[in-house]
Structure formats: C-alpha cells, structure tokens
mmCIF file of C-alpha atoms and ligand atoms in Angstrom:
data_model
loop_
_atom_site.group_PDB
_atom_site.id
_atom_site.type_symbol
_atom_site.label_atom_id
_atom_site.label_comp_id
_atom_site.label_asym_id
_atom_site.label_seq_id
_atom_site.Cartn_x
_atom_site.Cartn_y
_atom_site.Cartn_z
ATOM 1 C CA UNK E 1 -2.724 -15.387 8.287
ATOM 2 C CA UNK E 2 -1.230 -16.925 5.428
ATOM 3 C CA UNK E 3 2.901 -17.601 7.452
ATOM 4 C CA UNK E 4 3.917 -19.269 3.894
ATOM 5 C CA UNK E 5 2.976 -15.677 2.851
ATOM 6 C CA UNK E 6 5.091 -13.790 4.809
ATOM 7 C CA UNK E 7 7.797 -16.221 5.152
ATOM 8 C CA UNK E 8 8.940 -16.081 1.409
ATOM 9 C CA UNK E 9 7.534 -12.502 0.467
ATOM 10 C CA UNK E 10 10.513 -10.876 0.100
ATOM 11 C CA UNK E 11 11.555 -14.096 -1.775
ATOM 12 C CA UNK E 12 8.374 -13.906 -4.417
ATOM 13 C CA UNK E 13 8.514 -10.206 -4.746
ATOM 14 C CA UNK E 14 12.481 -9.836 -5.607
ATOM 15 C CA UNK E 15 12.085 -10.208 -9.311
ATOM 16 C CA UNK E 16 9.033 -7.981 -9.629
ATOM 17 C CA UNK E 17 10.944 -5.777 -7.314
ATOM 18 C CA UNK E 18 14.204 -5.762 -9.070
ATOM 19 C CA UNK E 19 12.659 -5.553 -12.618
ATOM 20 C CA UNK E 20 9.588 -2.836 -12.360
ATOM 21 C CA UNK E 21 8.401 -2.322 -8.810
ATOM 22 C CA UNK E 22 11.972 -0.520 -7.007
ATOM 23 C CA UNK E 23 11.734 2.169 -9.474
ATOM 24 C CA UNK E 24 7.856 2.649 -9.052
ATOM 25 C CA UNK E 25 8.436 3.056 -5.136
ATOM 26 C CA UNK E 26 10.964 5.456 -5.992
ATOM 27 C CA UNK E 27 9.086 7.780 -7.836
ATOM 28 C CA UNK E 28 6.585 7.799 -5.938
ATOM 29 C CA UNK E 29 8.014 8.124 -2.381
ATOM 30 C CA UNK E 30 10.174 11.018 -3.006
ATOM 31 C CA UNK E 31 7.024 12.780 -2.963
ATOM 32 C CA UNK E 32 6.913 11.851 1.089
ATOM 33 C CA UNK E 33 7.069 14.860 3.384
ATOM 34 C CA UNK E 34 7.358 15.725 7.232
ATOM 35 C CA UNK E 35 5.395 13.159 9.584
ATOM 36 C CA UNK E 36 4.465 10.070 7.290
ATOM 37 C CA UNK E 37 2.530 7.457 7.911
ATOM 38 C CA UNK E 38 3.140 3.865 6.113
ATOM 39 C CA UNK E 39 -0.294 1.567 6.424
ATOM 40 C CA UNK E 40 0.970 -2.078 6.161
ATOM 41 C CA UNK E 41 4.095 -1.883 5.717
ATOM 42 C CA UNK E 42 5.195 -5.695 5.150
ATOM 43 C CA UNK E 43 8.565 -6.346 5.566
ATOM 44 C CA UNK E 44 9.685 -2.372 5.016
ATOM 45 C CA UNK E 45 10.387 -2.632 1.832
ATOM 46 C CA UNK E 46 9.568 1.104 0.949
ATOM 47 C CA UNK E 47 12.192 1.848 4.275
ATOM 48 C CA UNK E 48 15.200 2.650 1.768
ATOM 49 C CA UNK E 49 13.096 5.027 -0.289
ATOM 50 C CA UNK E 50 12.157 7.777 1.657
ATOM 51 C CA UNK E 51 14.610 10.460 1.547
ATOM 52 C CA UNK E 52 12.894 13.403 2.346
ATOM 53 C CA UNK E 53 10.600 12.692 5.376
ATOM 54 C CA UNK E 54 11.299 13.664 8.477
ATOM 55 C CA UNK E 55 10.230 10.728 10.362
ATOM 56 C CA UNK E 56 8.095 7.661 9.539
ATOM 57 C CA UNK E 57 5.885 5.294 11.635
ATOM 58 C CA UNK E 58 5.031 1.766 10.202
ATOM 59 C CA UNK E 59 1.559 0.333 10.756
ATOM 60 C CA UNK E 60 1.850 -3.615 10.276
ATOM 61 C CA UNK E 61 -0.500 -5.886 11.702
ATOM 62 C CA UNK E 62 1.087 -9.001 10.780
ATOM 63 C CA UNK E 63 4.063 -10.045 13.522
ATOM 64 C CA UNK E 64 5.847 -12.372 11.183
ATOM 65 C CA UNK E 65 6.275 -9.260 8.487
ATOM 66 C CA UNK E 66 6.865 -6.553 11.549
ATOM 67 C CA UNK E 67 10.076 -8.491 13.038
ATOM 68 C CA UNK E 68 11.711 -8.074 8.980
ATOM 69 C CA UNK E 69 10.384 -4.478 8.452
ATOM 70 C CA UNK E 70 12.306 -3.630 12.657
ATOM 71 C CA UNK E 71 15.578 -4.720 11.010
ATOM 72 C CA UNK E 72 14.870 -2.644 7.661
ATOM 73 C CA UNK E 73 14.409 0.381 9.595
ATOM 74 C CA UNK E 74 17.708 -0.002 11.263
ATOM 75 C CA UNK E 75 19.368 1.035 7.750
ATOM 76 C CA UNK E 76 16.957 3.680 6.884
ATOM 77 C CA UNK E 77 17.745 6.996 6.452
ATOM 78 C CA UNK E 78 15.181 8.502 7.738
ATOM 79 C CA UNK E 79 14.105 7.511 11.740
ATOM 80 C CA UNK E 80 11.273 4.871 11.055
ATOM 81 C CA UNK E 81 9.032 3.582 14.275
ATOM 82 C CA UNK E 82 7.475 0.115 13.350
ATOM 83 C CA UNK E 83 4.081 -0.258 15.139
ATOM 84 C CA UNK E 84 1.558 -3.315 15.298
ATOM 85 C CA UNK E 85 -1.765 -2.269 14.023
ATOM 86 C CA UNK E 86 -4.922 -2.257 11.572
ATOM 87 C CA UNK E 87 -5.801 0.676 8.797
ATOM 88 C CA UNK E 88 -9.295 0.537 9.935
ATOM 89 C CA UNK E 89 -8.884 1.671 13.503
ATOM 90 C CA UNK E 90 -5.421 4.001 13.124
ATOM 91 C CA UNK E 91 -4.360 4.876 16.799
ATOM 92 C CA UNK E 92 -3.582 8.242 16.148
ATOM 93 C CA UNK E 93 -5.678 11.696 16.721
ATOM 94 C CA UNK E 94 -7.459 13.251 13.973
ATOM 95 C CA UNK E 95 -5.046 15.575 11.644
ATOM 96 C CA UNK E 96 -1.424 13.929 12.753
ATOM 97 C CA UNK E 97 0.218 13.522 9.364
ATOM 98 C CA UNK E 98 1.590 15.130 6.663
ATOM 99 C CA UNK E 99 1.834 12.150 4.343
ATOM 100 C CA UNK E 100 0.347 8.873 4.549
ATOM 101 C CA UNK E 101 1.230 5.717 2.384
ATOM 102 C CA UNK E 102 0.230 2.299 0.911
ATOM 103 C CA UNK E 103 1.953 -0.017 -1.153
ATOM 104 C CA UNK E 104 0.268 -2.838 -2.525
ATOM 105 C CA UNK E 105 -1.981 -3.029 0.580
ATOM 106 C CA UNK E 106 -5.540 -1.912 -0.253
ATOM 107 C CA UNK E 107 -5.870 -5.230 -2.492
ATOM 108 C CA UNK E 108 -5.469 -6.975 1.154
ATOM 109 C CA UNK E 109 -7.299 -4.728 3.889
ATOM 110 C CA UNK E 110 -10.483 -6.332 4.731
ATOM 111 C CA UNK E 111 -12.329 -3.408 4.799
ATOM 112 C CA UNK E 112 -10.454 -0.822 2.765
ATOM 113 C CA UNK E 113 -13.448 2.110 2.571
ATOM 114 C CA UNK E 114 -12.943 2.124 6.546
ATOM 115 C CA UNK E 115 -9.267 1.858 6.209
ATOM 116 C CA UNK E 116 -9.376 5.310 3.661
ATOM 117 C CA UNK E 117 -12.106 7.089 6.010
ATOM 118 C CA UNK E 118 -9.112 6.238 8.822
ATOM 119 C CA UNK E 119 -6.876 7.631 6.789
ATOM 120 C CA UNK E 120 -8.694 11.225 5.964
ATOM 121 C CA UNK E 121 -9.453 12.028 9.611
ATOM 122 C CA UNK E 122 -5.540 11.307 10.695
ATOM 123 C CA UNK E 123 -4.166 12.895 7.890
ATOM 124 C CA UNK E 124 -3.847 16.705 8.007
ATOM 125 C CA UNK E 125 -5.922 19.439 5.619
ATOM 126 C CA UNK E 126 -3.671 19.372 2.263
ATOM 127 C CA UNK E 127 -1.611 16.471 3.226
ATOM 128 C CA UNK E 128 -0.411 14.282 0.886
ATOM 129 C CA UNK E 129 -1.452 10.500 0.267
ATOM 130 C CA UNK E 130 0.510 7.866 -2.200
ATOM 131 C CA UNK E 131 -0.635 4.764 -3.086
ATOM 132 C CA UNK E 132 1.243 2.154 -5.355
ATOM 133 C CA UNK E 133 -1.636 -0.531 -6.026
ATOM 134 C CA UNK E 134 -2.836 -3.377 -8.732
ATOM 135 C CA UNK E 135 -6.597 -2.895 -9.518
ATOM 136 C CA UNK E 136 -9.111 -4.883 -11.441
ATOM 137 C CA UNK E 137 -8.312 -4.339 -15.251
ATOM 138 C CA UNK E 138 -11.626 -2.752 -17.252
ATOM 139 C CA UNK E 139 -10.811 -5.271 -20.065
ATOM 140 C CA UNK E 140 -14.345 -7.522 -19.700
ATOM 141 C CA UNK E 141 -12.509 -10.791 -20.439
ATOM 142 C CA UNK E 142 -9.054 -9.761 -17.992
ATOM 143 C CA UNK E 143 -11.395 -8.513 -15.167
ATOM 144 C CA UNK E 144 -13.985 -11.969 -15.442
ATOM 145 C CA UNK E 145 -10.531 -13.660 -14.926
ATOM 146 C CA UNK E 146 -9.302 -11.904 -11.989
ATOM 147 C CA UNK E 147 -12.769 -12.070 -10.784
ATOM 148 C CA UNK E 148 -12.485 -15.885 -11.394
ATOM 149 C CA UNK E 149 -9.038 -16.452 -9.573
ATOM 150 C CA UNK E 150 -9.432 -13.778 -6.552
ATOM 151 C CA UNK E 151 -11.268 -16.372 -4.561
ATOM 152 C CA UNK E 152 -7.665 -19.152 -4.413
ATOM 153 C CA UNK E 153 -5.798 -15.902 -4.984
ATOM 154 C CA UNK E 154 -6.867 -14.563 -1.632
ATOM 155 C CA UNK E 155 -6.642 -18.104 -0.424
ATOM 156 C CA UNK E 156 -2.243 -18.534 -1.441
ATOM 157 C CA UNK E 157 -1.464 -14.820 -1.057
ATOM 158 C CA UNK E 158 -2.762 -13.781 2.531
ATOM 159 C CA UNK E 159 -6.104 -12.146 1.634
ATOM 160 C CA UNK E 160 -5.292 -9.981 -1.440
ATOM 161 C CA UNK E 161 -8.037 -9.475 -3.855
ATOM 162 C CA UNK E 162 -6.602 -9.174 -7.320
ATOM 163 C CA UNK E 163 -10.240 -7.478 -8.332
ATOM 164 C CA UNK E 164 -10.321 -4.350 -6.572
ATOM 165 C CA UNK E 165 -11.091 -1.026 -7.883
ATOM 166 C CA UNK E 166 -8.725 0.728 -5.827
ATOM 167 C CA UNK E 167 -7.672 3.586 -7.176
ATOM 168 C CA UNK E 168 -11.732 4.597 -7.593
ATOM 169 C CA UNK E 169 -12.108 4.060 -3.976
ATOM 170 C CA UNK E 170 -9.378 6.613 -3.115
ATOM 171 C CA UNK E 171 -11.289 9.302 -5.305
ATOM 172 C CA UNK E 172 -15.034 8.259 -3.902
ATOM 173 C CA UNK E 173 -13.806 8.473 -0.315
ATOM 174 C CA UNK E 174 -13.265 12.367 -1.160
ATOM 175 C CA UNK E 175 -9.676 12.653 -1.774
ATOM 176 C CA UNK E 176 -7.941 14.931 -4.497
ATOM 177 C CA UNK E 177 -6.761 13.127 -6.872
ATOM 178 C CA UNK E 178 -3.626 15.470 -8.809
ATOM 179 C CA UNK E 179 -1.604 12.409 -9.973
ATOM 180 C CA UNK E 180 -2.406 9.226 -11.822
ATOM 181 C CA UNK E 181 -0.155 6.804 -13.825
ATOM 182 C CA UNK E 182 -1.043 3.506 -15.037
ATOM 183 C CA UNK E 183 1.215 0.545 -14.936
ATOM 184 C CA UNK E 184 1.859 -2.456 -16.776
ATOM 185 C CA UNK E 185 -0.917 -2.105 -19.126
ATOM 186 C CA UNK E 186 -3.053 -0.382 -16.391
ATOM 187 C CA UNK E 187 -2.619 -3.490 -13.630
ATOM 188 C CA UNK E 188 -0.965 -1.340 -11.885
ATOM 189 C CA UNK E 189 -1.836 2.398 -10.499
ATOM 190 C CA UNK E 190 -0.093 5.421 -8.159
ATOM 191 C CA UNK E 191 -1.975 7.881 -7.323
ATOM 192 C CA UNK E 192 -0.780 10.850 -5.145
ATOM 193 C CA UNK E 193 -4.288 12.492 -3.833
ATOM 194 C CA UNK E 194 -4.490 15.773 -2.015
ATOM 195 C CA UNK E 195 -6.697 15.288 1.655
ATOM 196 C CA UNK E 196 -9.015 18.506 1.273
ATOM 197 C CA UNK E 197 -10.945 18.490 4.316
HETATM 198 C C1 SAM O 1 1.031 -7.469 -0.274
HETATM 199 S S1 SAM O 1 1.549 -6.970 1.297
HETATM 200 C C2 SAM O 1 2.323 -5.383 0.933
HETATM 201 C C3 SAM O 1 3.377 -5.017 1.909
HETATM 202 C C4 SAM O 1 4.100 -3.695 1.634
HETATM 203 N N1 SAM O 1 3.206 -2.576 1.716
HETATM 204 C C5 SAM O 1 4.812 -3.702 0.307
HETATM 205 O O1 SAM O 1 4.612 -2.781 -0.500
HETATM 206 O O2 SAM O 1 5.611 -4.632 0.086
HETATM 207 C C6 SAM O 1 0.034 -6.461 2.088
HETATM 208 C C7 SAM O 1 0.245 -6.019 3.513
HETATM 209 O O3 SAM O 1 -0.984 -5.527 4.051
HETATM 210 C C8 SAM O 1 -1.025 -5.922 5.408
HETATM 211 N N2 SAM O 1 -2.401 -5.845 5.928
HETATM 212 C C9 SAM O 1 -3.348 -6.802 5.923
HETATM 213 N N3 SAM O 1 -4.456 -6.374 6.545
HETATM 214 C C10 SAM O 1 -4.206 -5.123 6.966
HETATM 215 C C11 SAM O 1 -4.947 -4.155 7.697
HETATM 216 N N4 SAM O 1 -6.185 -4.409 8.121
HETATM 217 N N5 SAM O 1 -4.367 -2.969 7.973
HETATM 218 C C12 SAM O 1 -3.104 -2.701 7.550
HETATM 219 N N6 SAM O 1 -2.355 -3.578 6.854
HETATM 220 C C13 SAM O 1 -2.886 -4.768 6.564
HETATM 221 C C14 SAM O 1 -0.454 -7.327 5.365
HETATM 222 O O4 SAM O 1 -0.095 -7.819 6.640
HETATM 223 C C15 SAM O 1 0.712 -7.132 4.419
HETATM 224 O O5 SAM O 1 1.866 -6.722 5.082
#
C-alpha cells in the first residue's frame, strides 16, 4: 500500500471534490435505501451523503484510510459501522443488502469481476447498486494514453488503473443497468443497476 496515498487523499481529492465530485455523490447516494453496503470506503467521504438509509456498514481494507472514515462516521446521519475487509471475499451471507455502493473503487480492486460476483450474491433480488467510477475513454488516442500512464499511475496512486472499462463490467456481470450518466466528457460514469437474480 501506497501510505503517501492515503496520507494526503483527502488533501488531493478536495478540489475535485469541492468543484465536480460532492455534487456527483449527492445525486447519486440519495438513491441509497435500507441496509447499504459501502465497498472501499476510503476515508468516508460518501458518510455525509446518505440521508435516507437506514444503516450503513463500510468495507475498507486499508487501516490508514479506516481510522479517517471511524471519525467521519461519528458525524453521519445515518448509523455507519466501519469494517476491515476485501470486495472479493465480502463476509456477509448471500442476499443481506438492500443497496450496495462504490465510489471510485473498481479502478483499484485487484480483481474487480470477483469483487461484482461478491457483490450479486450479498445483495438482495431487486436491490439497488451505485457506482460513481472513471473508465477508460473510447477516444483511440485518450484511451492509448491512459493505457500508456496506468502502469506509474497505479504505481503513485495505490493501485488504480485509469484504463478500466468499468461501467461494462457492471452490465456483463448480469446486473440491470436503469441509469447511466456520463461525466466530464465521459471520464467519468454512475450507474445505478438493478440486482435481478
Ligand atoms: C480511490 S480510493 C476511493 C475511496 C472512496 N470510495 C472514495 O470515493 O473516496 C479506492 C479505495 O479502494 C480501496 N480498495 C483497494 N482494494 C480494495 C479491495 N480489494 N476491496 C475493497 N476496497 C479496496 C482502497 O483502499 C481505497 O480506499
């Protein structure tokens, strides 16, 4: 793990946050319901957002970003349970939530088809799943490029791949897709995906 990384992440992300991304998270997690799941959850910066779940748990496998994200959940207003752990083995039984979400984290997942497999068997029949991601552009110059940089890009920013086809990934692994919109000249994606079992 990258600790430079998670040291100054809330640090590097406050512009982006300030400017485009707070209103994005918004948006999109006002669509978050009942029991949610949150699949690395950083420092909890999606904790002030939800407003109408009834209780979240926060899967984080890095320590440094966990001990942020417990103090974050202190102001929520929601009740939000921080828990160490990886997206591709969720401790949970099959069918536990009614929402599950992930920020900017399927770039970074090693092995984000297991992580989304994970996430259909513990999310309930027609529950809800929201995803706020960058993906790799279809422009054939842009993607070459973040092709090209992914490899020292992965290196600085604690394994995130600036090339992945995310929001494809969500649909192939069988979810519902019933909302798309495109970001920042399509960089940047949220999709909110029915779980149809
Ligand atoms: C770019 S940060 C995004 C953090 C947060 N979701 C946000 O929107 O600010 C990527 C996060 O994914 C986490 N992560 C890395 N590997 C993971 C895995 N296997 N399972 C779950 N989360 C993981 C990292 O520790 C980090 O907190």
């Amino acid at each position: 793990m990258n600790s430079l990384f998670s040291k100054y992440y809330d640090t590097l992300m406050g512009p982006l946050e300030r400017k485009y991304f707070a209103r994005i998270r918004v948006d999109l997690l006002k669509e978050a319901r009942g029991n949610v799941l949150e699949i690395g959850s950083g420092t909890g910066l999606n904790f002030g957002y939800y407003t109408h779940a009834e209780k979240v748990t926060a899967l984080e496998p890095n320590p440094k970003m966990t001990r942020k994200a417990s103090q974050r959940a202190t102001h929520a207003t929601v009740p939000i349970e921080v828990i160490f752990g990886n997206a591709e083995t969720l401790p949970f039984e099959d069918n536990t939530f009614d929402t599950i979400v992930g920020t900017l984290v399927l770039c970074t997942i090693p092995d984000p088809e297991k992580a989304l497999s994970e996430i259909r068997r513990v999310c309930k029949n027609d529950g809800i799943v929201l995803f706020f991601e960058h993906i790799r552009l279809n422009n054939r110059y842009l993607g070459k490029l973040q092709d090209f940089l992914t490899p020292v890009w992965r290196h600085l920013c604690d394994g995130c791949h600036l090339n992945r086809n995310s929001s494809d990934l969500i649909k192939q692994i069988g979810f519902k897709v019933v909302g798309e919109t495109r970001y920042f000249r399509n960089i940047c994606v949220t999709v909110i995906a029915i779980n149809k079992k």
